[in-house]
């Protein structure tokens, strides 16, 4: 009988803590709900003691998630665990995840503690966590550079005190598949009570081996895999969950001893949602979810695929829920047709959400002849991201050309007042941003600006992502918007970043 692999998603914790990937509470909740649809077994929602925002996000995610376990990260001390539990205790299935470093280099230079002290701290932490919560995960940070005998001893002791999952992270992405596999084997053979816990792996991608290491560990007997959507995370990222899921799926013949309960058709949507929330897309050649992952360019390949798909395709786009590039609706389509298509794309919207999406769809269908699934997905993602609107863009007009000084006039709505101003700039987008800055009196430095077409065709919608640092705060905030008018989308994306910044400041 194949054994179940537990998928532990840490997109909202390890993923979110890397630069450029921060999310607000509503965004975390939306992503968590999508992760639940994907079928991940555990959602690590944050590191509650690290900030008020993280605490609230873990609390909110705990309240809304019905089926997955919700975990919160805590260092191995009483205060962290108490705060973590406070955030998690409303969850249907909460998990306290506590950790401490076990490698000589971390113990000496980071913790300034001896191995004996680390052992005692770990025991105390697990004992305390267990007094609050039945489900306790213990991680031995930098396990792959730790002394294996010490690690085995420590694992045995924390299992005695009630740890139900033992995680052995490759924190710095240092190990290689054969070595990691041996480590799993040694722990399974040497720790006498290991059958009382699930052995988990958590790999970083510094050598590009995170997925390979995770899969090697599964073959050796690990039964929980930790990772993130799109492989986001510290430095080179974490193991990309979608890659591991599809490897286990496509190569069921090889990974015969394991099974999992992931709904692979939710992979594409999970990846897109994360990219749209953070404004950071995956590279085109990224396995499984990259734009080119299912594109066949070479003539020989195209010919082969036409004759028999499996000549060059080891999995179908449908298996990850990739929309079929189908022409769906036109400007005469009604609300019912839209709602039916959205359901086929597995979006279940309430009436208020559908009204908003329908309005935007009609606006788009008036401008654009063909509305594709990708357009619909972009509209839904955009409409459902709730950000408090301190400023709303009411009007933008530009004058631009090769013999004109680019000039923009902008109107913003704030507290029911319309404020109008104008500015010149180096180009129309610059003029728009400067006009917004004059109205708000909040200086912003544009750190990044990206524009891309959502579908093919001259009338395609443009998606604009702006990354702005406001008031020299040192924090880069991203904003995004879509429209067939890229200047308008740029203005909305800038105002979106500003509203996110103000939400953060006011919190
Ligand atoms: O990489 C790591 O070691 C971690 C632990 C805190 C689990 O993220
Ligand atoms: Zn990590």
Short mmCIF file of C-alpha atoms and ligand atoms in Angstrom, two decimals:
data_model
loop_
_atom_site.label_atom_id
_atom_site.label_comp_id
_atom_site.label_asym_id
_atom_site.label_seq_id
_atom_site.Cartn_x
_atom_site.Cartn_y
_atom_site.Cartn_z
CA UNK A 1 0.00 0.00 0.00
CA UNK A 2 1.59 3.33 -1.03
CA UNK A 3 2.25 5.74 1.83
CA UNK A 4 0.97 9.30 1.76
CA UNK A 5 3.34 12.21 1.21
CA UNK A 6 2.39 15.19 3.34
CA UNK A 7 2.84 18.45 1.45
CA UNK A 8 3.86 21.34 3.70
CA UNK A 9 3.63 24.69 1.97
CA UNK A 10 5.73 27.53 3.35
CA UNK A 11 5.07 30.11 0.62
CA UNK A 12 3.50 32.41 3.21
CA UNK A 13 6.48 32.10 5.59
CA UNK A 14 9.82 31.09 4.03
CA UNK A 15 8.65 32.38 0.63
CA UNK A 16 7.25 35.62 1.90
CA UNK A 17 10.36 36.52 3.88
CA UNK A 18 12.48 36.91 0.74
CA UNK A 19 12.88 40.41 -0.75
CA UNK A 20 10.08 41.59 -3.02
CA UNK A 21 7.61 38.89 -1.97
CA UNK A 22 5.91 40.50 0.99
CA UNK A 23 2.12 40.19 1.11
CA UNK A 24 -0.53 41.91 3.16
CA UNK A 25 -3.03 40.02 5.31
CA UNK A 26 -5.81 39.84 2.72
CA UNK A 27 -3.39 38.61 0.10
CA UNK A 28 -2.09 35.93 2.44
CA UNK A 29 -5.64 34.81 3.16
CA UNK A 30 -6.46 34.59 -0.56
CA UNK A 31 -3.35 32.60 -1.27
CA UNK A 32 -3.99 30.31 1.71
CA UNK A 33 -7.49 29.58 0.42
CA UNK A 34 -6.02 28.74 -2.99
CA UNK A 35 -3.40 26.48 -1.36
CA UNK A 36 -6.21 24.66 0.38
CA UNK A 37 -7.91 24.13 -2.99
CA UNK A 38 -4.62 22.80 -4.30
CA UNK A 39 -4.83 20.28 -1.49
CA UNK A 40 -1.65 20.98 0.45
CA UNK A 41 -1.79 19.23 3.80
CA UNK A 42 -0.09 21.93 5.86
CA UNK A 43 -0.01 25.69 5.28
CA UNK A 44 2.70 27.53 7.19
CA UNK A 45 1.04 30.92 7.46
CA UNK A 46 3.85 32.95 9.01
CA UNK A 47 6.18 33.59 11.92
CA UNK A 48 3.77 35.14 14.45
CA UNK A 49 6.29 36.80 16.76
CA UNK A 50 8.18 38.47 13.92
CA UNK A 51 5.64 41.30 13.41
CA UNK A 52 2.10 42.34 14.21
CA UNK A 53 1.23 41.81 10.52
CA UNK A 54 2.52 38.24 10.60
CA UNK A 55 0.66 37.54 13.83
CA UNK A 56 -2.60 38.80 12.36
CA UNK A 57 -2.06 36.93 9.09
CA UNK A 58 -1.55 33.62 10.94
CA UNK A 59 -4.63 34.32 13.04
CA UNK A 60 -6.77 35.16 10.01
CA UNK A 61 -5.54 32.18 8.00
CA UNK A 62 -6.23 29.94 11.02
CA UNK A 63 -9.80 31.21 11.10
CA UNK A 64 -10.62 30.64 7.43
CA UNK A 65 -8.86 27.37 6.60
CA UNK A 66 -11.16 24.37 6.95
CA UNK A 67 -9.22 21.28 5.92
CA UNK A 68 -5.48 21.90 5.85
CA UNK A 69 -3.41 22.08 9.01
CA UNK A 70 -2.19 25.62 9.75
CA UNK A 71 1.34 25.99 11.11
CA UNK A 72 3.13 28.97 12.63
CA UNK A 73 6.90 29.20 13.06
CA UNK A 74 8.35 29.85 16.52
CA UNK A 75 11.94 29.89 17.73
CA UNK A 76 12.64 27.44 20.53
CA UNK A 77 11.63 29.68 23.42
CA UNK A 78 8.57 30.14 25.58
CA UNK A 79 7.65 33.65 24.41
CA UNK A 80 7.73 32.74 20.70
CA UNK A 81 5.68 29.62 21.31
CA UNK A 82 3.11 31.45 23.46
CA UNK A 83 2.62 34.14 20.80
CA UNK A 84 2.57 31.50 18.06
CA UNK A 85 -0.13 29.55 19.87
CA UNK A 86 -2.19 32.70 20.42
CA UNK A 87 -2.23 33.21 16.65
CA UNK A 88 -2.88 29.54 15.83
CA UNK A 89 -5.33 28.40 18.46
CA UNK A 90 -8.43 29.29 16.37
CA UNK A 91 -7.41 26.85 13.63
CA UNK A 92 -9.35 23.62 13.08
CA UNK A 93 -6.03 21.79 12.93
CA UNK A 94 -3.18 23.90 14.36
CA UNK A 95 0.52 23.00 14.37
CA UNK A 96 3.29 24.66 16.36
CA UNK A 97 6.51 24.57 14.36
CA UNK A 98 9.51 25.25 16.55
CA UNK A 99 13.15 25.30 15.50
CA UNK A 100 16.71 25.79 16.60
CA UNK A 101 20.01 25.47 14.77
CA UNK A 102 22.01 22.28 15.38
CA UNK A 103 25.13 22.69 13.23
CA UNK A 104 28.45 23.51 14.94
CA UNK A 105 28.82 26.73 12.93
CA UNK A 106 25.34 28.01 13.84
CA UNK A 107 25.55 26.92 17.49
CA UNK A 108 28.92 28.60 17.96
CA UNK A 109 28.60 31.82 15.96
CA UNK A 110 24.89 32.49 15.84
CA UNK A 111 23.59 31.09 19.10
CA UNK A 112 26.76 31.10 21.18
CA UNK A 113 25.57 27.88 22.81
CA UNK A 114 27.05 24.44 23.34
CA UNK A 115 25.46 21.32 21.86
CA UNK A 116 24.27 20.31 25.37
CA UNK A 117 22.56 23.67 25.79
CA UNK A 118 20.86 23.38 22.39
CA UNK A 119 19.65 19.91 23.34
CA UNK A 120 18.12 21.24 26.58
CA UNK A 121 16.53 24.25 24.83
CA UNK A 122 15.01 21.96 22.19
CA UNK A 123 13.55 19.65 24.84
CA UNK A 124 12.08 22.55 26.82
CA UNK A 125 10.58 24.08 23.68
CA UNK A 126 8.96 20.87 22.49
CA UNK A 127 7.66 20.08 25.97
CA UNK A 128 6.09 23.50 26.25
CA UNK A 129 4.68 23.45 22.70
CA UNK A 130 3.18 20.03 23.40
CA UNK A 131 1.43 21.35 26.51
CA UNK A 132 -0.46 23.71 24.18
CA UNK A 133 -0.91 21.80 20.96
CA UNK A 134 -1.03 18.11 20.02
CA UNK A 135 0.65 18.66 16.67
CA UNK A 136 4.26 19.82 17.13
CA UNK A 137 6.90 20.01 14.43
CA UNK A 138 10.55 20.37 15.39
CA UNK A 139 13.13 21.61 12.87
CA UNK A 140 16.86 21.19 13.34
CA UNK A 141 18.02 24.23 11.39
CA UNK A 142 21.09 23.61 9.20
CA UNK A 143 20.64 19.88 9.79
CA UNK A 144 22.70 18.99 6.73
CA UNK A 145 25.81 20.55 8.30
CA UNK A 146 25.13 19.08 11.74
CA UNK A 147 26.90 16.18 13.42
CA UNK A 148 24.75 13.16 12.62
CA UNK A 149 25.15 11.49 16.03
CA UNK A 150 24.17 14.65 17.84
CA UNK A 151 21.24 15.12 15.47
CA UNK A 152 19.98 11.58 16.05
CA UNK A 153 20.25 12.00 19.84
CA UNK A 154 18.36 15.28 19.72
CA UNK A 155 15.65 13.87 17.47
CA UNK A 156 15.15 10.92 19.82
CA UNK A 157 14.76 13.25 22.81
CA UNK A 158 12.27 15.64 21.18
CA UNK A 159 10.16 12.74 19.94
CA UNK A 160 10.05 11.44 23.54
CA UNK A 161 8.63 14.80 24.54
CA UNK A 162 5.92 14.71 21.90
CA UNK A 163 7.25 16.10 18.60
CA UNK A 164 5.08 14.54 15.88
CA UNK A 165 7.06 15.77 12.86
CA UNK A 166 10.84 16.04 12.64
CA UNK A 167 12.19 18.29 9.92
CA UNK A 168 15.82 18.20 8.78
CA UNK A 169 16.27 21.35 6.68
CA UNK A 170 19.03 21.88 4.18
CA UNK A 171 18.96 25.50 5.29
CA UNK A 172 21.80 26.74 3.11
CA UNK A 173 21.19 24.52 0.08
CA UNK A 174 24.44 22.65 0.64
CA UNK A 175 23.59 18.99 0.36
CA UNK A 176 23.38 16.77 -2.76
CA UNK A 177 20.83 14.02 -3.45
CA UNK A 178 22.92 10.97 -2.50
CA UNK A 179 24.14 12.58 0.71
CA UNK A 180 20.68 13.78 1.77
CA UNK A 181 19.24 10.37 1.03
CA UNK A 182 21.91 8.77 3.25
CA UNK A 183 21.08 11.20 6.01
CA UNK A 184 17.40 10.21 5.90
CA UNK A 185 18.35 6.54 5.93
CA UNK A 186 20.68 7.01 8.91
CA UNK A 187 18.01 8.84 10.92
CA UNK A 188 15.40 6.20 10.10
CA UNK A 189 17.83 3.44 11.15
CA UNK A 190 19.43 5.03 14.18
CA UNK A 191 16.66 6.90 15.99
CA UNK A 192 14.84 4.17 17.94
CA UNK A 193 11.51 6.01 18.28
CA UNK A 194 11.42 7.55 14.76
CA UNK A 195 8.29 5.52 13.99
CA UNK A 196 6.43 7.86 16.38
CA UNK A 197 7.04 10.84 14.08
CA UNK A 198 6.95 11.82 10.43
CA UNK A 199 10.33 12.63 8.94
CA UNK A 200 10.21 15.83 6.91
CA UNK A 201 12.57 17.50 4.43
CA UNK A 202 12.99 21.18 3.64
CA UNK A 203 15.44 22.13 0.91
CA UNK A 204 16.86 25.43 -0.29
CA UNK A 205 17.99 25.83 -3.85
CA UNK A 206 21.45 27.42 -3.62
CA UNK A 207 22.97 24.72 -5.85
CA UNK A 208 19.80 24.26 -7.88
CA UNK A 209 19.23 20.89 -6.19
CA UNK A 210 16.27 21.56 -3.90
CA UNK A 211 13.77 19.48 -5.89
CA UNK A 212 16.26 16.67 -6.59
CA UNK A 213 17.24 16.55 -2.91
CA UNK A 214 13.60 16.40 -1.81
CA UNK A 215 12.83 13.57 -4.22
CA UNK A 216 15.91 11.63 -3.12
CA UNK A 217 14.74 12.00 0.48
CA UNK A 218 11.32 10.60 -0.44
CA UNK A 219 12.92 7.52 -1.94
CA UNK A 220 14.86 7.07 1.29
CA UNK A 221 11.69 7.25 3.39
CA UNK A 222 10.92 10.90 4.21
CA UNK A 223 7.16 11.40 4.24
CA UNK A 224 6.70 15.17 4.50
CA UNK A 225 8.05 17.58 1.90
CA UNK A 226 8.28 21.29 2.54
CA UNK A 227 8.46 23.83 -0.26
CA UNK A 228 6.88 26.85 -1.87
CA UNK A 229 4.85 27.71 -4.94
CA UNK A 230 7.07 28.86 -7.83
CA UNK A 231 10.05 27.93 -5.61
CA UNK A 232 10.14 31.38 -3.98
CA UNK A 233 12.15 31.78 -0.79
CA UNK A 234 15.37 32.92 0.83
CA UNK A 235 18.25 33.55 -1.63
CA UNK A 236 17.84 31.06 -4.52
CA UNK A 237 14.52 29.95 -3.08
CA UNK A 238 12.96 26.80 -1.64
CA UNK A 239 12.04 23.57 -3.39
CA UNK A 240 9.29 24.31 -5.93
CA UNK A 241 6.28 22.32 -4.78
CA UNK A 242 4.69 22.18 -8.23
CA UNK A 243 7.80 20.47 -9.60
CA UNK A 244 7.87 17.86 -6.85
CA UNK A 245 4.14 17.23 -7.15
CA UNK A 246 4.34 16.71 -10.91
CA UNK A 247 7.49 14.56 -10.66
CA UNK A 248 5.68 12.24 -8.25
CA UNK A 249 2.64 12.32 -10.46
CA UNK A 250 4.17 11.87 -13.90
CA UNK A 251 6.62 9.26 -12.60
CA UNK A 252 4.16 7.29 -10.48
CA UNK A 253 5.74 4.22 -12.04
CA UNK A 254 9.03 5.07 -10.33
CA UNK A 255 7.71 6.53 -7.04
CA UNK A 256 5.43 3.52 -6.51
CA UNK A 257 5.67 3.54 -2.73
CA UNK A 258 4.06 6.93 -2.27
CA UNK A 259 0.89 8.75 -3.09
CA UNK A 260 -0.46 12.24 -2.41
CA UNK A 261 -3.76 14.06 -2.29
CA UNK A 262 -2.91 17.11 -4.37
CA UNK A 263 -5.35 18.46 -6.93
CA UNK A 264 -2.81 19.07 -9.71
CA UNK A 265 -5.35 21.03 -11.75
CA UNK A 266 -5.03 23.86 -9.24
CA UNK A 267 -1.27 24.23 -9.83
CA UNK A 268 -1.40 26.83 -12.59
CA UNK A 269 -3.89 28.97 -10.70
CA UNK A 270 -1.83 28.84 -7.51
CA UNK A 271 1.28 29.88 -9.43
CA UNK A 272 -0.54 32.70 -11.24
CA UNK A 273 -2.16 33.99 -8.07
CA UNK A 274 1.19 34.22 -6.30
CA UNK A 275 2.77 35.98 -9.29
CA UNK A 276 -0.09 38.40 -9.53
CA UNK A 277 -0.10 39.21 -5.80
CA UNK A 278 3.66 39.77 -5.63
CA UNK A 279 4.11 41.20 -9.12
CA UNK A 280 6.95 38.74 -9.70
CA UNK A 281 6.53 36.31 -12.57
CA UNK A 282 8.36 33.04 -13.03
CA UNK A 283 10.95 32.81 -15.79
CA UNK A 284 9.49 31.64 -19.15
CA UNK A 285 11.39 28.34 -19.10
CA UNK A 286 10.43 27.47 -15.50
CA UNK A 287 9.42 23.82 -15.22
CA UNK A 288 5.66 23.16 -15.03
CA UNK A 289 4.39 26.75 -14.73
CA UNK A 290 6.66 28.81 -17.05
CA UNK A 291 5.10 30.42 -20.11
CA UNK A 292 7.07 28.09 -22.40
CA UNK A 293 6.66 24.91 -20.37
CA UNK A 294 4.13 23.54 -22.85
CA UNK A 295 5.14 25.49 -25.98
CA UNK A 296 6.68 23.55 -28.85
CA UNK A 297 8.73 25.79 -31.09
CA UNK A 298 10.94 23.51 -33.18
CA UNK A 299 9.35 22.23 -36.38
CA UNK A 300 10.27 18.61 -35.67
CA UNK A 301 8.70 18.83 -32.23
CA UNK A 302 5.53 20.49 -33.51
CA UNK A 303 5.19 17.84 -36.16
CA UNK A 304 5.67 15.10 -33.58
CA UNK A 305 3.12 16.59 -31.19
CA UNK A 306 0.53 16.93 -33.94
CA UNK A 307 1.00 13.27 -34.88
CA UNK A 308 1.11 11.99 -31.32
CA UNK A 309 1.13 14.35 -28.37
CA UNK A 310 3.21 12.09 -26.16
CA UNK A 311 6.18 12.21 -28.53
CA UNK A 312 7.33 15.40 -26.87
CA UNK A 313 4.84 15.97 -24.02
CA UNK A 314 5.25 14.01 -20.79
CA UNK A 315 2.22 15.63 -19.16
CA UNK A 316 -0.75 17.56 -20.48
CA UNK A 317 -1.31 21.28 -19.89
CA UNK A 318 -4.77 20.32 -18.61
CA UNK A 319 -3.22 18.25 -15.83
CA UNK A 320 -1.92 21.42 -14.17
CA UNK A 321 -5.07 23.40 -14.99
CA UNK A 322 -3.53 25.52 -17.73
CA UNK A 323 -6.32 27.38 -19.51
CA UNK A 324 -6.76 26.26 -23.08
CA UNK A 325 -6.31 29.70 -24.65
CA UNK A 326 -9.92 29.34 -25.63
CA UNK A 327 -11.94 32.25 -26.94
CA UNK A 328 -14.60 32.42 -24.28
CA UNK A 329 -16.91 35.33 -24.40
CA UNK A 330 -17.63 38.45 -26.36
CA UNK A 331 -19.30 41.75 -25.67
CA UNK A 332 -22.77 40.28 -26.02
CA UNK A 333 -22.19 37.57 -23.44
CA UNK A 334 -24.24 37.85 -20.30
CA UNK A 335 -23.59 37.41 -16.62
CA UNK A 336 -24.73 33.81 -16.74
CA UNK A 337 -22.21 32.83 -19.43
CA UNK A 338 -19.46 34.63 -17.55
CA UNK A 339 -20.31 32.95 -14.28
CA UNK A 340 -20.45 29.52 -15.97
CA UNK A 341 -17.02 30.01 -17.57
CA UNK A 342 -15.55 31.23 -14.28
CA UNK A 343 -16.88 28.11 -12.59
CA UNK A 344 -15.22 25.99 -15.25
CA UNK A 345 -12.01 27.81 -14.36
CA UNK A 346 -12.87 26.89 -10.75
CA UNK A 347 -13.53 30.40 -9.48
CA UNK A 348 -16.53 30.48 -7.17
CA UNK A 349 -17.53 34.11 -6.71
CA UNK A 350 -20.25 35.56 -4.53
CA UNK A 351 -22.77 37.96 -6.04
CA UNK A 352 -20.86 41.10 -5.13
CA UNK A 353 -17.62 39.71 -6.57
CA UNK A 354 -19.35 38.55 -9.72
CA UNK A 355 -20.88 42.01 -10.19
CA UNK A 356 -17.44 43.60 -10.05
CA UNK A 357 -15.90 41.08 -12.40
CA UNK A 358 -18.84 41.35 -14.81
CA UNK A 359 -18.50 45.12 -14.94
CA UNK A 360 -14.78 44.86 -15.73
CA UNK A 361 -15.41 42.10 -18.25
CA UNK A 362 -17.93 44.28 -20.12
CA UNK A 363 -15.52 47.20 -20.07
CA UNK A 364 -12.85 44.96 -21.57
CA UNK A 365 -15.12 43.29 -24.10
CA UNK A 366 -16.02 46.75 -25.42
CA UNK A 367 -12.37 47.48 -26.12
CA UNK A 368 -11.07 44.09 -27.07
CA UNK A 369 -12.55 41.78 -29.70
CA UNK A 370 -11.52 38.51 -28.13
CA UNK A 371 -11.62 37.76 -24.43
CA UNK A 372 -9.54 34.74 -23.43
CA UNK A 373 -9.37 32.66 -20.28
CA UNK A 374 -6.14 34.46 -19.35
CA UNK A 375 -7.98 37.80 -19.55
CA UNK A 376 -10.68 36.50 -17.24
CA UNK A 377 -8.18 35.13 -14.76
CA UNK A 378 -6.36 38.48 -14.71
CA UNK A 379 -9.62 40.35 -14.10
CA UNK A 380 -10.65 38.05 -11.25
CA UNK A 381 -7.23 38.24 -9.61
CA UNK A 382 -7.27 42.00 -9.87
CA UNK A 383 -10.78 42.51 -8.60
CA UNK A 384 -10.51 40.21 -5.64
CA UNK A 385 -7.39 41.72 -4.15
CA UNK A 386 -8.80 43.93 -1.44
CA UNK A 387 -6.64 46.90 -0.61
CA UNK A 388 -7.97 49.83 1.33
CA UNK A 389 -8.26 52.67 -1.19
CA UNK A 390 -6.80 55.79 0.39
CA UNK A 391 -6.57 57.26 -3.10
CA UNK A 392 -8.58 56.26 -6.17
CA UNK A 393 -7.61 57.22 -9.69
CA UNK A 394 -10.50 59.12 -11.27
CA UNK A 395 -9.02 60.53 -14.42
CA UNK A 396 -5.80 60.61 -16.34
CA UNK A 397 -5.02 62.49 -19.52
CA UNK A 398 -1.68 62.72 -21.26
CA UNK A 399 -0.22 64.73 -24.06
CA UNK A 400 2.81 63.08 -25.59
CA UNK A 401 4.68 62.74 -28.85
CA UNK A 402 8.12 63.23 -30.37
CA UNK A 403 7.80 67.02 -30.56
CA UNK A 404 5.81 67.66 -27.36
CA UNK A 405 6.87 67.87 -23.73
CA UNK A 406 5.07 64.89 -22.16
CA UNK A 407 2.41 66.28 -19.84
CA UNK A 408 -0.09 64.48 -17.63
CA UNK A 409 -3.20 65.70 -15.85
CA UNK A 410 -4.42 63.46 -13.06
CA UNK A 411 -7.43 63.47 -10.74
CA UNK A 412 -7.43 61.44 -7.56
CA UNK A 413 -10.31 60.88 -5.17
CA UNK A 414 -9.48 61.11 -1.48
CA UNK A 415 -12.08 61.19 1.31
CA UNK A 416 -14.78 62.18 -1.21
CA UNK A 417 -12.72 65.09 -2.57
CA UNK A 418 -11.41 65.19 -6.09
CA UNK A 419 -7.91 66.63 -6.29
CA UNK A 420 -6.46 67.60 -9.67
CA UNK A 421 -2.89 68.40 -10.66
CA UNK A 422 -0.60 68.18 -13.66
CA UNK A 423 3.06 67.64 -14.35
CA UNK A 424 5.53 67.30 -17.15
CA UNK A 425 7.94 64.36 -17.23
CA UNK A 426 10.62 62.56 -19.24
CA UNK A 427 7.88 60.51 -20.85
CA UNK A 428 4.13 60.05 -20.36
CA UNK A 429 4.47 57.48 -17.58
CA UNK A 430 6.96 59.64 -15.70
CA UNK A 431 4.63 62.65 -16.09
CA UNK A 432 1.72 60.64 -14.66
CA UNK A 433 3.75 59.46 -11.66
CA UNK A 434 4.96 63.00 -10.99
CA UNK A 435 1.42 64.39 -11.16
CA UNK A 436 0.31 61.75 -8.62
CA UNK A 437 3.22 62.71 -6.39
CA UNK A 438 2.23 66.39 -6.55
CA UNK A 439 -1.31 65.52 -5.46
CA UNK A 440 -0.40 63.19 -2.62
CA UNK A 441 2.75 64.97 -1.47
CA UNK A 442 4.21 61.50 -0.80
CA UNK A 443 7.53 61.20 -2.61
CA UNK A 444 8.12 57.87 -4.31
CA UNK A 445 11.16 56.41 -6.06
CA UNK A 446 10.35 54.00 -8.82
CA UNK A 447 12.52 50.91 -8.23
CA UNK A 448 11.11 48.71 -10.95
CA UNK A 449 8.57 49.00 -13.73
CA UNK A 450 7.43 46.07 -15.85
CA UNK A 451 4.87 45.78 -18.55
CA UNK A 452 3.73 42.67 -20.34
CA UNK A 453 0.92 41.63 -22.64
CA UNK A 454 -1.45 39.12 -21.04
CA UNK A 455 -2.40 37.48 -24.34
CA UNK A 456 -1.26 37.78 -27.94
CA UNK A 457 -2.74 40.38 -30.32
CA UNK A 458 -2.50 44.12 -30.78
CA UNK A 459 -5.53 44.66 -28.58
CA UNK A 460 -4.11 42.57 -25.72
CA UNK A 461 -4.40 43.82 -22.17
CA UNK A 462 -1.19 45.09 -20.66
CA UNK A 463 -0.27 44.14 -17.11
CA UNK A 464 1.85 46.75 -15.38
CA UNK A 465 3.83 46.14 -12.21
CA UNK A 466 5.42 49.05 -10.38
CA UNK A 467 7.77 48.69 -7.44
CA UNK A 468 8.08 51.94 -5.49
CA UNK A 469 9.92 53.06 -2.39
CA UNK A 470 7.85 55.78 -0.71
CA UNK A 471 9.23 58.43 1.65
CA UNK A 472 12.70 56.87 1.70
CA UNK A 473 11.23 54.21 3.99
CA UNK A 474 13.59 51.53 2.72
CA UNK A 475 10.56 49.34 1.92
CA UNK A 476 9.77 48.49 -1.68
CA UNK A 477 6.06 48.15 -2.30
CA UNK A 478 4.66 46.66 -5.47
CA UNK A 479 1.45 47.59 -7.22
CA UNK A 480 -0.14 46.16 -10.30
CA UNK A 481 -2.96 46.78 -12.72
CA UNK A 482 -4.27 45.62 -16.06
CA UNK A 483 -5.85 47.53 -18.90
CA UNK A 484 -5.78 47.74 -22.66
CA UNK A 485 -4.44 51.29 -22.05
CA UNK A 486 -0.96 50.95 -20.65
CA UNK A 487 -0.67 54.54 -19.41
CA UNK A 488 -3.87 54.13 -17.46
CA UNK A 489 -2.65 50.74 -16.14
CA UNK A 490 0.63 52.41 -15.09
CA UNK A 491 -1.25 55.10 -13.16
CA UNK A 492 -3.48 52.54 -11.42
CA UNK A 493 -0.46 50.34 -10.60
CA UNK A 494 1.32 53.32 -9.00
CA UNK A 495 -1.77 54.27 -6.96
CA UNK A 496 -2.15 50.60 -5.99
CA UNK A 497 1.42 50.57 -4.64
CA UNK A 498 0.72 53.80 -2.76
CA UNK A 499 -2.43 52.39 -1.15
CA UNK A 500 -0.53 49.28 -0.09
CA UNK A 501 2.17 51.47 1.42
CA UNK A 502 -0.39 53.56 3.32
CA UNK A 503 -2.15 50.42 4.61
CA UNK A 504 1.17 49.19 5.92
CA UNK A 505 2.07 52.54 7.53
CA UNK A 506 -1.36 52.88 9.14
CA UNK A 507 -1.19 49.38 10.54
O1 LIG B 1 15.57 26.77 6.08
C1 LIG B 1 15.30 26.53 7.27
O2 LIG B 1 16.11 25.98 8.03
C2 LIG B 1 14.00 26.94 7.76
C3 LIG B 1 13.61 26.43 9.12
C4 LIG B 1 13.24 27.53 10.02
C5 LIG B 1 12.55 25.41 8.99
O3 LIG B 1 13.28 27.62 7.09
ZN1 LIG B 2 13.91 27.49 4.95
#
